[in-house]
Short mmCIF file of C-alpha atoms and ligand atoms in Angstrom, two decimals:
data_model
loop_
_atom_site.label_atom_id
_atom_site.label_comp_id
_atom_site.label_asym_id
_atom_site.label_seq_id
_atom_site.Cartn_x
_atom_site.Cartn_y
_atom_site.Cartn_z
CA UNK A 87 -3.48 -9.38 -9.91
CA UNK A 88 -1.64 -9.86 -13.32
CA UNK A 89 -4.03 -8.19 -16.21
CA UNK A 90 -3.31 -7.14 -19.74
CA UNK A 91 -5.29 -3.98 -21.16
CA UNK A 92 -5.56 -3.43 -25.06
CA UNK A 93 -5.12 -1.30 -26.94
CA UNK A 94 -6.70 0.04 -29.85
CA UNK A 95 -8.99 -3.27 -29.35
CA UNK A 96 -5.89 -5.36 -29.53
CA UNK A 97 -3.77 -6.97 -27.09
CA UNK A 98 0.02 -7.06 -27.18
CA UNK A 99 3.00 -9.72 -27.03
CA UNK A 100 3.55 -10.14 -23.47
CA UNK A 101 7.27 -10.28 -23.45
CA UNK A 102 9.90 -12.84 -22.15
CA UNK A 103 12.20 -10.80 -19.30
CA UNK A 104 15.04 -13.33 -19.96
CA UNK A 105 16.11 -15.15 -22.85
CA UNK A 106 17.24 -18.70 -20.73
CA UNK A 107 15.39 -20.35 -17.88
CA UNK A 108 19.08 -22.56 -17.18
CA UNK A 109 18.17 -26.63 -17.16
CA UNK A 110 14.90 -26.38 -15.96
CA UNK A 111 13.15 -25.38 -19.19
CA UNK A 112 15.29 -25.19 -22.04
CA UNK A 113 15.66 -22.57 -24.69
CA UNK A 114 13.90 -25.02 -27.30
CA UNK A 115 11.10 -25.42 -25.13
CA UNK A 116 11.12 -21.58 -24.33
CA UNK A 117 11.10 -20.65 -28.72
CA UNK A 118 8.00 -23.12 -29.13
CA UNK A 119 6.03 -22.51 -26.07
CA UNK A 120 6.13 -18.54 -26.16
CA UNK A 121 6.88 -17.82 -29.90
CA UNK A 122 4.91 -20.41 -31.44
CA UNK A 123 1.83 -21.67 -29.20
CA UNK A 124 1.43 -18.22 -26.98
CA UNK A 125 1.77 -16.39 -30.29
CA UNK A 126 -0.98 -18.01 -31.81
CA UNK A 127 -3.42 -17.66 -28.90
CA UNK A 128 -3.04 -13.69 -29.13
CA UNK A 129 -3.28 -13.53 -33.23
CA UNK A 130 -6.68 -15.77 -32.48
CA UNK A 131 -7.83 -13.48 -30.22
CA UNK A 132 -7.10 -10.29 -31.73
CA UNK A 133 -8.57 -11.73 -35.19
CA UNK A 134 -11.91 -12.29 -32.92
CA UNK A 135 -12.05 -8.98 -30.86
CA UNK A 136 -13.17 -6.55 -33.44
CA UNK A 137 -16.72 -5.91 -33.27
CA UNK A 138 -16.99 -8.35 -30.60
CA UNK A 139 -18.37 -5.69 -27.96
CA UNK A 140 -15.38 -7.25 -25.80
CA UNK A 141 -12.65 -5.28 -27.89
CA UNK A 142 -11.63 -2.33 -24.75
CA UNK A 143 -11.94 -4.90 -21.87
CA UNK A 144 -9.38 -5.89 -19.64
CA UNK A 145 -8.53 -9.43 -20.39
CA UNK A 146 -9.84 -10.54 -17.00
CA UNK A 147 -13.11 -8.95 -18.45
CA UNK A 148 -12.85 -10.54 -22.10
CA UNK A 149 -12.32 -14.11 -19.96
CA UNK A 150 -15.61 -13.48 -17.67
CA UNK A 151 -17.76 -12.40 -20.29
CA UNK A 152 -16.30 -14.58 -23.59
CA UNK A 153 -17.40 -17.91 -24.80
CA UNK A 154 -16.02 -20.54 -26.58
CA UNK A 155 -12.45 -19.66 -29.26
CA UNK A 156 -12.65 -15.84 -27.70
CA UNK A 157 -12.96 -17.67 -24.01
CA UNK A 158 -10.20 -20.70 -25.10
CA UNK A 159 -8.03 -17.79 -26.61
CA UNK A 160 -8.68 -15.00 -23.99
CA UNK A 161 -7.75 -17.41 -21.27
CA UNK A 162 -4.55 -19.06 -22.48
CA UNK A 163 -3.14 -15.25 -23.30
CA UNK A 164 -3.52 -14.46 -19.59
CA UNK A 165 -2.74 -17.76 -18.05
CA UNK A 166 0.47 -17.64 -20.42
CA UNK A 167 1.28 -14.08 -19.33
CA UNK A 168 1.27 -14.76 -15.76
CA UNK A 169 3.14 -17.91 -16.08
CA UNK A 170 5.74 -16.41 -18.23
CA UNK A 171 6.14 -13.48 -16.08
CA UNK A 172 6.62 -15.94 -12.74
CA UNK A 173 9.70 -16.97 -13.72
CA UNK A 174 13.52 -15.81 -13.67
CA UNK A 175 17.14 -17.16 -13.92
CA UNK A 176 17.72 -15.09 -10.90
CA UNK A 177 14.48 -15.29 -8.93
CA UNK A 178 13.44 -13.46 -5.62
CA UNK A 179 13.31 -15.74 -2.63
CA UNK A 180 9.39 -16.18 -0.52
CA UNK A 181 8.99 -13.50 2.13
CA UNK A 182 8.43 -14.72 5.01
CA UNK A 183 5.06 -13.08 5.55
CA UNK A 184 4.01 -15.13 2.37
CA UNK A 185 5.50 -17.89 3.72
CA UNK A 186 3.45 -17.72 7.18
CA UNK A 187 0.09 -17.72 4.97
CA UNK A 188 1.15 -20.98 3.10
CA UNK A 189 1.70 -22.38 6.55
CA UNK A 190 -1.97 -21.21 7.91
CA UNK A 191 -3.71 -23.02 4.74
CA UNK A 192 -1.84 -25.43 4.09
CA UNK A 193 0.91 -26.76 7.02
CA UNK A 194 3.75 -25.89 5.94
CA UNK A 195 5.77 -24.45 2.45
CA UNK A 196 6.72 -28.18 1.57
CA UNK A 197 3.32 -29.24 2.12
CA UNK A 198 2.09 -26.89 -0.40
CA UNK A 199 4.15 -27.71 -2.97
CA UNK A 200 3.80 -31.24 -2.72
CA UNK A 201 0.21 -30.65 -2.89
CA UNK A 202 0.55 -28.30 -5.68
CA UNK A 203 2.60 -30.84 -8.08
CA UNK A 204 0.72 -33.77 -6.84
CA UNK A 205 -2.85 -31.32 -8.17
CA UNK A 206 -0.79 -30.80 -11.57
CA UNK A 207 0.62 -34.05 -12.42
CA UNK A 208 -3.00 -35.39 -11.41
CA UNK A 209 -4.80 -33.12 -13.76
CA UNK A 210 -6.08 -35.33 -16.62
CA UNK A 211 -5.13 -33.99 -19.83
CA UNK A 212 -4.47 -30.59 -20.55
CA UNK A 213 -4.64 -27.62 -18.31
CA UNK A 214 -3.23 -25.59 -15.23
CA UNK A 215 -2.63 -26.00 -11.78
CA UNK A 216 -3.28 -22.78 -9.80
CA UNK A 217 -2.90 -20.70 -6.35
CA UNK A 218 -5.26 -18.02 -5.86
CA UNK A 219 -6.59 -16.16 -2.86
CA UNK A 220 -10.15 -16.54 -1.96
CA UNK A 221 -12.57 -13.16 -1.56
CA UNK A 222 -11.67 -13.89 2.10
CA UNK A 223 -7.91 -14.12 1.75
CA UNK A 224 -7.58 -17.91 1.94
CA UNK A 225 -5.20 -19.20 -0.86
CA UNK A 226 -6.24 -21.94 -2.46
CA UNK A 227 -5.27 -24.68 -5.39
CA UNK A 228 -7.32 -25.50 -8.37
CA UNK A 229 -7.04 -27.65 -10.77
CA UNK A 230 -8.59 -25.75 -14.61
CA UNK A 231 -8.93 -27.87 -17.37
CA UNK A 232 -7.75 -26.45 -20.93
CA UNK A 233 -7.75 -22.37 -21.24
CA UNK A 234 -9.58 -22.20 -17.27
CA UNK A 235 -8.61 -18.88 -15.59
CA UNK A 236 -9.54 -18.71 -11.81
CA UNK A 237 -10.96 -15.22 -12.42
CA UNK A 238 -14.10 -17.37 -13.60
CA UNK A 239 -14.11 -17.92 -10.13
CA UNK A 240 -14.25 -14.83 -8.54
CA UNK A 241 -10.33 -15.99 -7.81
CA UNK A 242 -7.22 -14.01 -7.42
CA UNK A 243 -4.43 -16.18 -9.24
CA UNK A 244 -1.07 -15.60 -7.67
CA UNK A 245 0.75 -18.69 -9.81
CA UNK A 246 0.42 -20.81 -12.44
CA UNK A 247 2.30 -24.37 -13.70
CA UNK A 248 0.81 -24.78 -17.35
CA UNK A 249 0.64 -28.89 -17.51
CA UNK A 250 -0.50 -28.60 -21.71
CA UNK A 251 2.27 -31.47 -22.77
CA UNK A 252 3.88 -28.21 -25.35
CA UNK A 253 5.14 -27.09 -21.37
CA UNK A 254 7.22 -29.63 -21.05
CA UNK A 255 7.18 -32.68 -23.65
CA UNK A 256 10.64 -31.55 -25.41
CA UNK A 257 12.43 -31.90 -22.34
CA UNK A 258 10.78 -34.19 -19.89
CA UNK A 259 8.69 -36.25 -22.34
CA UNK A 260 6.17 -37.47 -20.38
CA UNK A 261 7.43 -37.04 -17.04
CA UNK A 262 5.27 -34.19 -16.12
CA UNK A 263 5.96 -35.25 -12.46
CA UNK A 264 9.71 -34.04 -12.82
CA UNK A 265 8.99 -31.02 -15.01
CA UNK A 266 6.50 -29.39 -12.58
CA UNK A 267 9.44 -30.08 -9.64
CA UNK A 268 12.14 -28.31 -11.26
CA UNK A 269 10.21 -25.32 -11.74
CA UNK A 270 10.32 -24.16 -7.86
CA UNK A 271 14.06 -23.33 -8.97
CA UNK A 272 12.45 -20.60 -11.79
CA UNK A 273 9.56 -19.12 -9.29
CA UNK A 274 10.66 -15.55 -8.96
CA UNK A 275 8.15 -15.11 -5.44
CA UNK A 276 8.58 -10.96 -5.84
CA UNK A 277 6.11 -11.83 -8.46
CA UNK A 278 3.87 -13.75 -7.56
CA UNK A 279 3.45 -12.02 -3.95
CA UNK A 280 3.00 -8.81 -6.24
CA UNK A 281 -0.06 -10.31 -7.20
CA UNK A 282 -2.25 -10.75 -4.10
CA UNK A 283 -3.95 -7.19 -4.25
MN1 LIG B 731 1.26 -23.46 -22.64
#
């Protein structure tokens, strides 16, 4: 899975592979969500790590072990990192190996997806909807209110939709239903299939 290691006791940027996502999220959108909001969740954290005792962890670790502003700013770091990372203006297509496990747990490819936005445009105010793998190898979607990381769970996260309104409110408004939609078009699957080991 996607993890971020410090160092010195401090975590890095993650940084953006592109600089446009096309229509579906727009470059506005893109400035405020990563260079504003995602900013300020690693400053936070690295301003709490020192002396913590959580200051050479994995982030994974920092999020299992943390509490409260280190937990709410460990976890949106990660959660941001992976759902940055998922996405491209020229994204790799679903294997079809990955494509034959989303038809064993859930029906079919469609079916997950409409389950998957119908999970994140459920999910009352702010938070993320998720795929993981179980410790068996079953993938799964949860719904994780606020800065919730499915490695709380003993989860493997494979993909993220962040449904905070800052994803989305600049271009959609409030039609969070539409926004998490369009962003199949962005989900580089190379990615997220890299994550499920
Ligand atoms: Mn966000």
């Amino acid at each position: 899975m996607k993890d971020l290691m410090p160092v010195n006791g401090q975590f890095a940027m993650p940084v953006l592979s592109y600089d446009n996502l096309g229509d579906v999220i727009s470059k506005e959108t893109l400035s405020f969500h990563h260079g504003k909001h995602l900013k300020a969740y690693v400053d936070n954290l690295n301003k709490l790590l020192p002396e913590s005792g959580l200051e050479n962890l994995p982030l994974s670790e920092v999020i299992r072990k943390a509490e409260g502003g280190m937990f709410n700013n460990a976890g949106q770091v990660l959660n941001h990192a992976m759902y940055f990372e998922q996405f491209s203006n020229s994204p790799k297509p679903m294997s079809a190996k990955f494509a034959s496990l989303l038809e064993r747990d859930f029906g079919s490819v469609e079916a997950f997806k409409k389950e998957f936005e119908q999970k994140g445009t459920t999910l009352f105010g702010s938070g993320w909807v998720w795929l993981s793998a179980n410790a068996g190898g079953k993938l799964v979607i949860t719904q994780q209110k606020n800065a919730e990381n499915p490695v709380t769970m003993g989860l493997t996260p494979l993909l993220t939709f962040d449904v905070w309104e800052h994803a989305y409110y600049l271009d959609y408004q409030n039609r969070r239903a539409d926004h998490l939609a369009a962003l199949w078009q962005i989900v580089d699957w190379a990615i997220v299939e890299s994550r499920l080991c």
